[in-house]
Coordinates of C-alpha atoms in Angstrom, one line a residue:
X264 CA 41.0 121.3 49.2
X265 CA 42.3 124.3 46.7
X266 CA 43.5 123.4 43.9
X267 CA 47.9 123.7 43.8
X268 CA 48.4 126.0 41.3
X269 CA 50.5 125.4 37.8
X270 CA 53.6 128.3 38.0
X271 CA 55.6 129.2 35.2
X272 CA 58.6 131.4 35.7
X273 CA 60.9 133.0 32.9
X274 CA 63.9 134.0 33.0
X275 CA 67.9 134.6 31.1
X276 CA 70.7 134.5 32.6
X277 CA 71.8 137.1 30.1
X278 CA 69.9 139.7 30.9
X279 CA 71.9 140.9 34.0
X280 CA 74.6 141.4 31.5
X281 CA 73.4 144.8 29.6
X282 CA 74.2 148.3 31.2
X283 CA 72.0 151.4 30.0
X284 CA 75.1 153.2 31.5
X285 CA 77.3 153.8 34.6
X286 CA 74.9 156.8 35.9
X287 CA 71.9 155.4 34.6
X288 CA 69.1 154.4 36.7
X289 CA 67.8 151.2 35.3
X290 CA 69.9 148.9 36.3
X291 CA 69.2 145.3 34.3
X292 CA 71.4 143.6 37.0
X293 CA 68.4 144.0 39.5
X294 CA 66.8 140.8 38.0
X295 CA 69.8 138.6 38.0
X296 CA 69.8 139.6 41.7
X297 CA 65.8 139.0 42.4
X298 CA 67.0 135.5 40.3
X299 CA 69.4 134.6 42.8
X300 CA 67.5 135.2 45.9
X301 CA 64.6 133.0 44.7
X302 CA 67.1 130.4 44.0
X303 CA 68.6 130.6 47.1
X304 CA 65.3 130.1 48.8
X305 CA 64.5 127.3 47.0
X306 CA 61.6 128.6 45.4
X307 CA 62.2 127.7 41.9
X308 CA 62.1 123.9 42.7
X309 CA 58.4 124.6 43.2
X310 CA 58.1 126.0 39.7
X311 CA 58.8 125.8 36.0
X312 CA 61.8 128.0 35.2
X313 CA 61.7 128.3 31.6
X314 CA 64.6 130.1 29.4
X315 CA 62.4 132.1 27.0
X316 CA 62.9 132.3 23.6
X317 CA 63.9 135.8 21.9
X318 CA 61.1 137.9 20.2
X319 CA 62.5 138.0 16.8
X320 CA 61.6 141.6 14.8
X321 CA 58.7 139.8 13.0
X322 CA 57.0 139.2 16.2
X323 CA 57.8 142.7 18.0
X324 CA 56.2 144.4 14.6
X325 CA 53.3 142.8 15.6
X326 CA 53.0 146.1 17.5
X327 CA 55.5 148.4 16.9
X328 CA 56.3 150.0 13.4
X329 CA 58.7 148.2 10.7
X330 CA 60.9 151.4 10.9
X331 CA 61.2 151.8 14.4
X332 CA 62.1 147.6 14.9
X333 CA 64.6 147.8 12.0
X334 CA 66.3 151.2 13.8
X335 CA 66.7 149.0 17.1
X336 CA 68.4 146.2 15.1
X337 CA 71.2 148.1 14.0
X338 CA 71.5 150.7 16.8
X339 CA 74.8 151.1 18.3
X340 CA 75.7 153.9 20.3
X341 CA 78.3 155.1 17.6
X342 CA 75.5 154.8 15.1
X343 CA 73.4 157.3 17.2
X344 CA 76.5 159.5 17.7
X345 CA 76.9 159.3 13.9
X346 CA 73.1 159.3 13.1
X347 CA 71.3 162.0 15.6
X348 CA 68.4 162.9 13.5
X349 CA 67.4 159.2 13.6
X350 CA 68.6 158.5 17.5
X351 CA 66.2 161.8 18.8
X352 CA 63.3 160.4 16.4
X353 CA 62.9 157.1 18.2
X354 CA 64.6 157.2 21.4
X355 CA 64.1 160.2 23.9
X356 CA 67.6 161.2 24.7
X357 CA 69.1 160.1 28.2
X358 CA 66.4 157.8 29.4
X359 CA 66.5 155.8 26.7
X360 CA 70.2 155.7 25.5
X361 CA 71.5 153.8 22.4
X362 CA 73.5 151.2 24.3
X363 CA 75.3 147.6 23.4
X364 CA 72.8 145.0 23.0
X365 CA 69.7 147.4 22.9
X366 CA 68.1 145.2 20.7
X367 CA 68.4 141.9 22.2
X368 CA 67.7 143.0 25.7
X369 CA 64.8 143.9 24.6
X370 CA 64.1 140.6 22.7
X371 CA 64.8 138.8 26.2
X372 CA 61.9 141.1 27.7
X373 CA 59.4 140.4 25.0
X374 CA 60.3 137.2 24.4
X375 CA 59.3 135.9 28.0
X376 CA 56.4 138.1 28.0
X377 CA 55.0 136.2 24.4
X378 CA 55.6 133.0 25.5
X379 CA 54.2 133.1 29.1
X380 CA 50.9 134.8 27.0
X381 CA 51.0 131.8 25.1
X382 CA 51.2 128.9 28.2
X383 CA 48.3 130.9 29.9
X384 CA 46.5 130.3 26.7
X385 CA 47.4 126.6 26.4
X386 CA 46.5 125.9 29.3
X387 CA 50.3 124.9 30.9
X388 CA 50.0 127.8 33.2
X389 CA 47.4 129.3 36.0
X390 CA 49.9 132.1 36.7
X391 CA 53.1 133.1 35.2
X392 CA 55.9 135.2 36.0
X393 CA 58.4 137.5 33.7
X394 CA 60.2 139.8 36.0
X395 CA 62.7 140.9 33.1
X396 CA 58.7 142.0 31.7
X397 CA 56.9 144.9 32.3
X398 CA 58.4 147.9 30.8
X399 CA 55.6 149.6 30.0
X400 CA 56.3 153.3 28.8
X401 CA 57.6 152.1 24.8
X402 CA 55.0 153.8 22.5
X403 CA 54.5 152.3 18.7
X404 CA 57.1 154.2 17.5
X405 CA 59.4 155.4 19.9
X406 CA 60.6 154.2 22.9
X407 CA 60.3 156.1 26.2
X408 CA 61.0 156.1 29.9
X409 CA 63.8 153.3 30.3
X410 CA 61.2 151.4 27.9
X411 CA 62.0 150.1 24.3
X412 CA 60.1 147.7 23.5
X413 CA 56.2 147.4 25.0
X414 CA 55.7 143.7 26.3
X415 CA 53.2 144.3 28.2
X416 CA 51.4 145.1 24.8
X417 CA 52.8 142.1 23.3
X418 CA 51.6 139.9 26.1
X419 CA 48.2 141.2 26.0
X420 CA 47.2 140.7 22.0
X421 CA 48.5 137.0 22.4
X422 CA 46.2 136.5 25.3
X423 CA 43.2 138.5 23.5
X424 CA 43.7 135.5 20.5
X425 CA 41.5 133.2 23.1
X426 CA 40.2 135.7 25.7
X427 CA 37.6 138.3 25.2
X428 CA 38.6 140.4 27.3
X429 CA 42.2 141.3 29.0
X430 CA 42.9 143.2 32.2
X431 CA 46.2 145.1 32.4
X432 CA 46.8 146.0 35.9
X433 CA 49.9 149.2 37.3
X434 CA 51.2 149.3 40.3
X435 CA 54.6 151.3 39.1
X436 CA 54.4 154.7 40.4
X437 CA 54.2 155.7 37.0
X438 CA 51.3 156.2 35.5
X439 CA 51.3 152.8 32.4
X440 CA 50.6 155.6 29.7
X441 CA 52.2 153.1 26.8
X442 CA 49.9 150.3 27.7
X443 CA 47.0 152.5 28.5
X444 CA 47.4 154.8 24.9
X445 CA 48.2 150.8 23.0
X446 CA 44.6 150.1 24.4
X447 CA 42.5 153.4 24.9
X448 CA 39.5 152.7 21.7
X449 CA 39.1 149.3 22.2
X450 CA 36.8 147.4 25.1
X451 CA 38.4 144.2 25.1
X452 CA 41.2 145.9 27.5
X453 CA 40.8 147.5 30.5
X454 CA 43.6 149.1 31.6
X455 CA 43.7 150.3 35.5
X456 CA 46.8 152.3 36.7
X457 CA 47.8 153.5 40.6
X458 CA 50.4 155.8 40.1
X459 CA 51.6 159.1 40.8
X460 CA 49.6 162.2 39.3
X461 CA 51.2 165.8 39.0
X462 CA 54.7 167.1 38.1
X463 CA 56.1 163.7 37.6
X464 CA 56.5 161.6 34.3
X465 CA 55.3 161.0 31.9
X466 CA 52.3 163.2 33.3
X467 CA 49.4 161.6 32.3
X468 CA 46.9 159.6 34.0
X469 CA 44.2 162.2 35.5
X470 CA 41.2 160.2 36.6
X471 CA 38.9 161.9 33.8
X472 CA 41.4 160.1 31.1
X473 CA 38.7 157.5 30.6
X474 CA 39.3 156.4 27.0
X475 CA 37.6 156.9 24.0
X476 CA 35.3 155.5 21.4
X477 CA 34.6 151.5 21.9
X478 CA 37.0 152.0 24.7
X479 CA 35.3 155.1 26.6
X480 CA 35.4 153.7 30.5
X481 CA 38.2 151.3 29.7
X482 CA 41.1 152.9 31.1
X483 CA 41.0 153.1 34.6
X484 CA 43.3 156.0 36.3
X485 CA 44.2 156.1 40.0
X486 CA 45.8 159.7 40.5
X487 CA 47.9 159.1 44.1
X488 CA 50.2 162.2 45.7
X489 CA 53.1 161.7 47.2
X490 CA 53.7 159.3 50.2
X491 CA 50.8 157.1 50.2
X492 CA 51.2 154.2 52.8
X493 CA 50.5 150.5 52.6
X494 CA 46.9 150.8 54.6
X495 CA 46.1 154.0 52.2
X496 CA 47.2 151.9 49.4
X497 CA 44.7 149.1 50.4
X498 CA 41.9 151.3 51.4
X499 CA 41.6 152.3 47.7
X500 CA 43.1 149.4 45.8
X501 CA 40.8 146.6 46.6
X502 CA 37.4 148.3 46.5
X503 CA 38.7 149.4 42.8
X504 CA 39.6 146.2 41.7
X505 CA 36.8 144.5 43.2
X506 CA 34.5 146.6 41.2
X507 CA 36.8 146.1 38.0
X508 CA 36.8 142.5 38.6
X509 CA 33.0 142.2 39.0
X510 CA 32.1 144.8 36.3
X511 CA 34.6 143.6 33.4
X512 CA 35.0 140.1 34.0
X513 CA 38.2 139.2 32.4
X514 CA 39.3 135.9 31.2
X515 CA 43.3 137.0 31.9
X516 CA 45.0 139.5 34.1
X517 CA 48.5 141.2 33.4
X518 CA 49.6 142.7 36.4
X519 CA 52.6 145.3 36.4
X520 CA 54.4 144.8 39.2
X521 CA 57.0 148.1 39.1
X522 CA 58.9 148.0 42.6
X523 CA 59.2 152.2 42.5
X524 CA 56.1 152.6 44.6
X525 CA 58.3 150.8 47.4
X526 CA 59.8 153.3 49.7
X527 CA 63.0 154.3 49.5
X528 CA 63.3 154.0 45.7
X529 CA 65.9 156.4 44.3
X530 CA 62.9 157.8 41.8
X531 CA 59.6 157.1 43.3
X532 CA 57.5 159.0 46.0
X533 CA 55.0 156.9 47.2
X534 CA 56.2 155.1 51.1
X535 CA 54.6 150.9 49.9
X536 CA 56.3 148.2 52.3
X537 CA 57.7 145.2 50.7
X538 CA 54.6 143.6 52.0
X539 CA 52.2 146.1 51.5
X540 CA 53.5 145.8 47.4
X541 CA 52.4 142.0 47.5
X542 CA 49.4 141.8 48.9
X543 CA 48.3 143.7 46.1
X544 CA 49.9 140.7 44.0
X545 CA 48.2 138.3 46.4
X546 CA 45.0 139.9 46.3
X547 CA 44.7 139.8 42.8
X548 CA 45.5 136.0 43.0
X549 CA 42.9 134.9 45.1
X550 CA 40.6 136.1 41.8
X551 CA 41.3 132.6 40.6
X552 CA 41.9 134.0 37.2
X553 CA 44.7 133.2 35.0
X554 CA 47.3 136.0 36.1
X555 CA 50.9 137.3 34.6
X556 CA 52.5 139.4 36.3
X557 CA 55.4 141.3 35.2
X558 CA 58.2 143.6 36.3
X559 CA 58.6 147.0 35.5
X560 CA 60.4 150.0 37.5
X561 CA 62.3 150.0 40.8
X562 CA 65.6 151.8 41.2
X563 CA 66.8 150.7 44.6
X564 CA 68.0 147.5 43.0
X565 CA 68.4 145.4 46.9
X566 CA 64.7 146.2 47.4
X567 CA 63.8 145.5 43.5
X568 CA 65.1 142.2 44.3
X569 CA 64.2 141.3 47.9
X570 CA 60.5 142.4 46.7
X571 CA 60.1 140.1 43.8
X572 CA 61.6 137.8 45.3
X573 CA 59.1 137.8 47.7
X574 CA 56.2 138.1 45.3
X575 CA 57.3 135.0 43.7
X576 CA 57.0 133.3 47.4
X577 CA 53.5 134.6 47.1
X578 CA 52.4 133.7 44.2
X579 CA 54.2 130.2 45.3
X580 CA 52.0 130.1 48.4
X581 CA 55.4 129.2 50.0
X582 CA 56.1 130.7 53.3
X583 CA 59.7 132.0 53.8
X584 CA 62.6 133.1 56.3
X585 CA 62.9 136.8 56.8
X586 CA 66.9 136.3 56.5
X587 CA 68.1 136.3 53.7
X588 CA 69.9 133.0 53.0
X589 CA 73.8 133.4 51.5
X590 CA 73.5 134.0 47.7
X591 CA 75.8 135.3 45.1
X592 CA 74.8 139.0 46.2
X593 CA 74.3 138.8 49.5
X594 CA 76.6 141.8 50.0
X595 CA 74.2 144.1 48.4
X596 CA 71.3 143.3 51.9
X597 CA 73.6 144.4 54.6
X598 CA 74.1 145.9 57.0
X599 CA 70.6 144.0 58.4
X600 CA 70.5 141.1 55.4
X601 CA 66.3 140.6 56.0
X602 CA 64.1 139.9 53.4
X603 CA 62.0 143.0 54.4
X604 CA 61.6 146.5 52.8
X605 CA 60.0 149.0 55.6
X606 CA 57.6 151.8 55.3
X607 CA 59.2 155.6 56.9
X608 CA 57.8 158.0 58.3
X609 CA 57.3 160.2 55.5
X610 CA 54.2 162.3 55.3
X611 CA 51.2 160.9 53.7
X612 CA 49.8 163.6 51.0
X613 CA 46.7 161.5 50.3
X614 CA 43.9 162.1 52.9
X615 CA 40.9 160.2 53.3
X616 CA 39.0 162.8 51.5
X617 CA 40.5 163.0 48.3
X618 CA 41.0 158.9 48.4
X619 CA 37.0 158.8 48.7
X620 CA 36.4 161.2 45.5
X621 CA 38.9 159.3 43.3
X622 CA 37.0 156.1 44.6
X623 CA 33.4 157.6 43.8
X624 CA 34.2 159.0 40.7
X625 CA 35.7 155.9 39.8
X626 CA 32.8 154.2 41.0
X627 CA 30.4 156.3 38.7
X628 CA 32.8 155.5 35.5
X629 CA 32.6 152.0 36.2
X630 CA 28.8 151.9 36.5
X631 CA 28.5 153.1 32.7
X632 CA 30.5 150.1 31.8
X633 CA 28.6 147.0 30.7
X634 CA 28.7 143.5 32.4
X635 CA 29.8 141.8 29.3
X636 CA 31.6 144.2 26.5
X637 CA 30.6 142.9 23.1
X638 CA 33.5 141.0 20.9
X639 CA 32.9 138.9 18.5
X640 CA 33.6 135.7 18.7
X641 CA 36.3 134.4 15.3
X642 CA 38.2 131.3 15.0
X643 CA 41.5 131.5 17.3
X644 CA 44.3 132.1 14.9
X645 CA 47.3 129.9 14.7
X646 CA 50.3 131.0 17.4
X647 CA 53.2 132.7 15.5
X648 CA 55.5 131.7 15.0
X649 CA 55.7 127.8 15.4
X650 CA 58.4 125.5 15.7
X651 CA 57.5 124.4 12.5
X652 CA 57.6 127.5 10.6
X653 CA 60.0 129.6 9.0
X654 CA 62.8 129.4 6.5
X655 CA 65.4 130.5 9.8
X656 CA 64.7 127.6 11.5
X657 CA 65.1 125.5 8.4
X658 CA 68.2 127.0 7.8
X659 CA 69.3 126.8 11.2
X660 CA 68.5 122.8 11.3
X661 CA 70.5 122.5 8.5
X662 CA 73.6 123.6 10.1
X663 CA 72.6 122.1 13.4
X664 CA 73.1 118.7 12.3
X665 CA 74.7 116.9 15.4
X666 CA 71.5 118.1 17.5
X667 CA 69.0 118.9 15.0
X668 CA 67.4 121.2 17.2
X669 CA 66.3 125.1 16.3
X670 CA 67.6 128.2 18.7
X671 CA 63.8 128.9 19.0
X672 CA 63.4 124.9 20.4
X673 CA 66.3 125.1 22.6
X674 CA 65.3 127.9 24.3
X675 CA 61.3 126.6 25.1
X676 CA 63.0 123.9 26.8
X677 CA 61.9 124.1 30.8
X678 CA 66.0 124.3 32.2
X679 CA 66.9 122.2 34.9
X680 CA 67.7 124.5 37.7
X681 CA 71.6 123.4 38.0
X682 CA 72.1 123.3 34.4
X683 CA 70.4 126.4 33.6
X684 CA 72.3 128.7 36.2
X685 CA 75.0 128.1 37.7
X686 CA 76.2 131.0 38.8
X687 CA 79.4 129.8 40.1
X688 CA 80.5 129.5 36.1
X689 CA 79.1 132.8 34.8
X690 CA 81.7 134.7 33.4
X691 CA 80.0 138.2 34.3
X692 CA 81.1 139.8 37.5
X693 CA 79.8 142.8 38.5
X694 CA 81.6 145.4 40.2
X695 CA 79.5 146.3 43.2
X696 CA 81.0 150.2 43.2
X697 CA 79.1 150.5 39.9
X698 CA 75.4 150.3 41.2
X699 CA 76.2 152.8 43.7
X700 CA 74.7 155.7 41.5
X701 CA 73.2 159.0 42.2
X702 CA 70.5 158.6 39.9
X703 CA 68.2 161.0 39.2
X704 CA 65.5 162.9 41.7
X705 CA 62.6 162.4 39.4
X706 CA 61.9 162.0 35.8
X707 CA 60.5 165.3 33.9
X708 CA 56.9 165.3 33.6
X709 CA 55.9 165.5 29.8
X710 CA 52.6 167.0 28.8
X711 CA 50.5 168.9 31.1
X712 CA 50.1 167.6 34.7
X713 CA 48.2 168.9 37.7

């Protein structure tokens, strides 16, 4: 008899309340909606939902620079009117625009993606699930592509505190070039991307991008064209990862779970089903290795949120009903309200062929790589920060007196599901007419791309 596996799930109400802006693509709300559906199907009695605490700037400069962290602090968008030589330094004009709350969005996102790190490495958790996670385009510096802040990044250095080695898995159809460029000299990461290769951002990603030093044969790049379908998809993904899996061994897996491979997204190309999206998730589960998975693109916000939704029921092993029960959006699923995103009948630019020479030259780049890459075994450092630590929770306490509890404590609390969110009383209402953007075709490919 398996095993039932210990699922931890993260997730702020708040996070549906930012707005990159009316035209924008990203659309934040997308997770309060994947939130609702898995509610309404009763999936998160099944689970820990856990409120996670923000990353505070200490823990984000863990990765990214001092300057770049303190310039998302105070960023406003009239600051980046009135500041433009700072606002085109570190953020890369439309796609990432100065808006309200920058900061602490982006401290929801890292913050779930820490802490879930941190349960897989306690122990609490076999798999865990951020889907406000996964924005994987932020470099150190700079952020990039809808990204601001790199959690996956921040995920993967707590888990390598008491794992040797961390696999970081893509399935966005963009290529996972922050993660990949975070990781690309070292050989305690292996980074594998599927994504889209050719004019199309950010551009990078060509299978001969192998990595370098330490890390030469680390990074793994799956170059697709456009319109690959689910039975395409699986022809190539599971020999890859069967081979990563045996050849690299990892005690954790991040998994990238960006819904614009999905047909149908307003900015991808590739032609995944709903299902044909989580049977890679499922496939990578049955691995039996600790996994996180994460969220990441998807721009067709009903099928961003009827996908992860379903993912979750996945990962759950629970089976559900193909309609979609009543929930606070349920407007948003009509005119057919399934729980199902189909395949078209677009053309399929990836023939058998070319799908067979990424997969042997793959193959070959793998081979080079040893069983067991060296790393040397330390002490395992002390989590930061804990509960215990810090003058601002001190301080905090102290003006806390009826309930002498820290923000950092309330927020690790697992949430009753009724107390937590309660839709009914949330005071944000979003105007359905808003989503209904024209987005953008594709994103500009940056650097040279073949």
């Amino acid at each position: 008899m398996a095993t039932r596996k210990r699922i931890a799930y993260y997730y702020d109400e708040e996070v549906g309340n930012y707005n990159y802006g009316y035209m924008h693509p990203m659309k934040p709300f997308r997770m309060r909606m994947a939130h609702s559906l898995v509610s309404a199907y009763g999936l998160d009695k099944h689970m820990d939902v856990i409120r996670p605490p923000r990353a505070t700037a200490q823990e984000m400069k863990m990765f990214h620079s001092n300057d770049y962290v303190e310039f998302l602090q105070r960023v406003t968008p009239e600051l980046a009117e009135l500041e433009p030589e700072h606002a085109s330094v570190y953020l890369s004009g439309e796609d990432c625009p100065a808006f309200d709350g920058v900061f602490e969005f982006s401290s929801i996102s890292a913050g779930g993606s820490i802490a879930g790190a941190k349960r897989i490495n306690h122990g609490e958790s076999d798999i865990v699930i951020n889907w406000s996670g996964g924005l994987h385009h932020a470099k150190k510096s700079a952020a990039s592509g809808f990204c601001f802040i790199l959690d996956c990044a921040m995920a993967i250095l707590e888990l390598l505190r008491y794992h040797q080695r961390v696999l970081y898995l893509d399935i966005d159809v963009h290529h996972g070039d922050g993660v990949e460029e975070a990781f690309y000299t070292t050989d305690r990461v292996m980074t594998v991307s599927f994504h889209k290769f050719g004019d199309f951002f950010p551009g990078t990603g060509h299978v001969n991008d192998v990595g370098v030093g330490r890390g030469k044969g680390y990074a793994v790049n799956v170059p697709l064209r456009d319109g690959i379908d689910d039975e395409s998809y699986k022809g190539i993904f599971q020999p890859v990862m069967r081979m990563v899996m045996e050849r690299f061994r990892p005690g954790a897996i991040v998994m990238q779970c960006g819904t614009d491979s999905l047909s149908g997204d307003r900015i991808g190309c590739f032609n995944l089903s709903m299902r044909g999206h989580a049977a890679c998730v499922e496939f990578m589960k049955s691995f039996g290795v600790p996994l996180f998975c994460l969220g990441g693109g998807g721009y067709t916000i009903r099928n961003v949120a009827r996908t992860w939704a379903y993912e979750t029921a996945v990962l759950l092993g629970q089976e559900v009903d193909p309609v979609i029960p009543y929930n606070d959006q349920y407007d948003f699923y009509g005119p057919e309200y399934l729980l199902d995103v189909p395949a078209s009948n677009m053309d399929n630019a990836n023939s058998p062929q070319y799908l067979e020479k990424i997969m042997t030259l793959i193959a070959e780049q793998l081979r080079d790589v040893p069983h067991a890459p060296s790393a040397q075994m330390q002490a395992v450092p002390r989590d930061w920060p804990e509960d215990s630590d810090g003058e601002l929770d001190d301080d905090e306490l102290d003006t806390n007196q009826e309930t002498k509890m820290t923000r950092r404590q309330r927020d690790a609390r697992i949430v009753p599901h009724a107390e937590a969110y309660d839709t009914d009383t949330d005071e944000f209402t979003p105007i359905v007419n808003s989503y209904r953007h024209t987005g953008t075709a594709t994103r500009p490919a940056r650097g040279g791309s073949k």
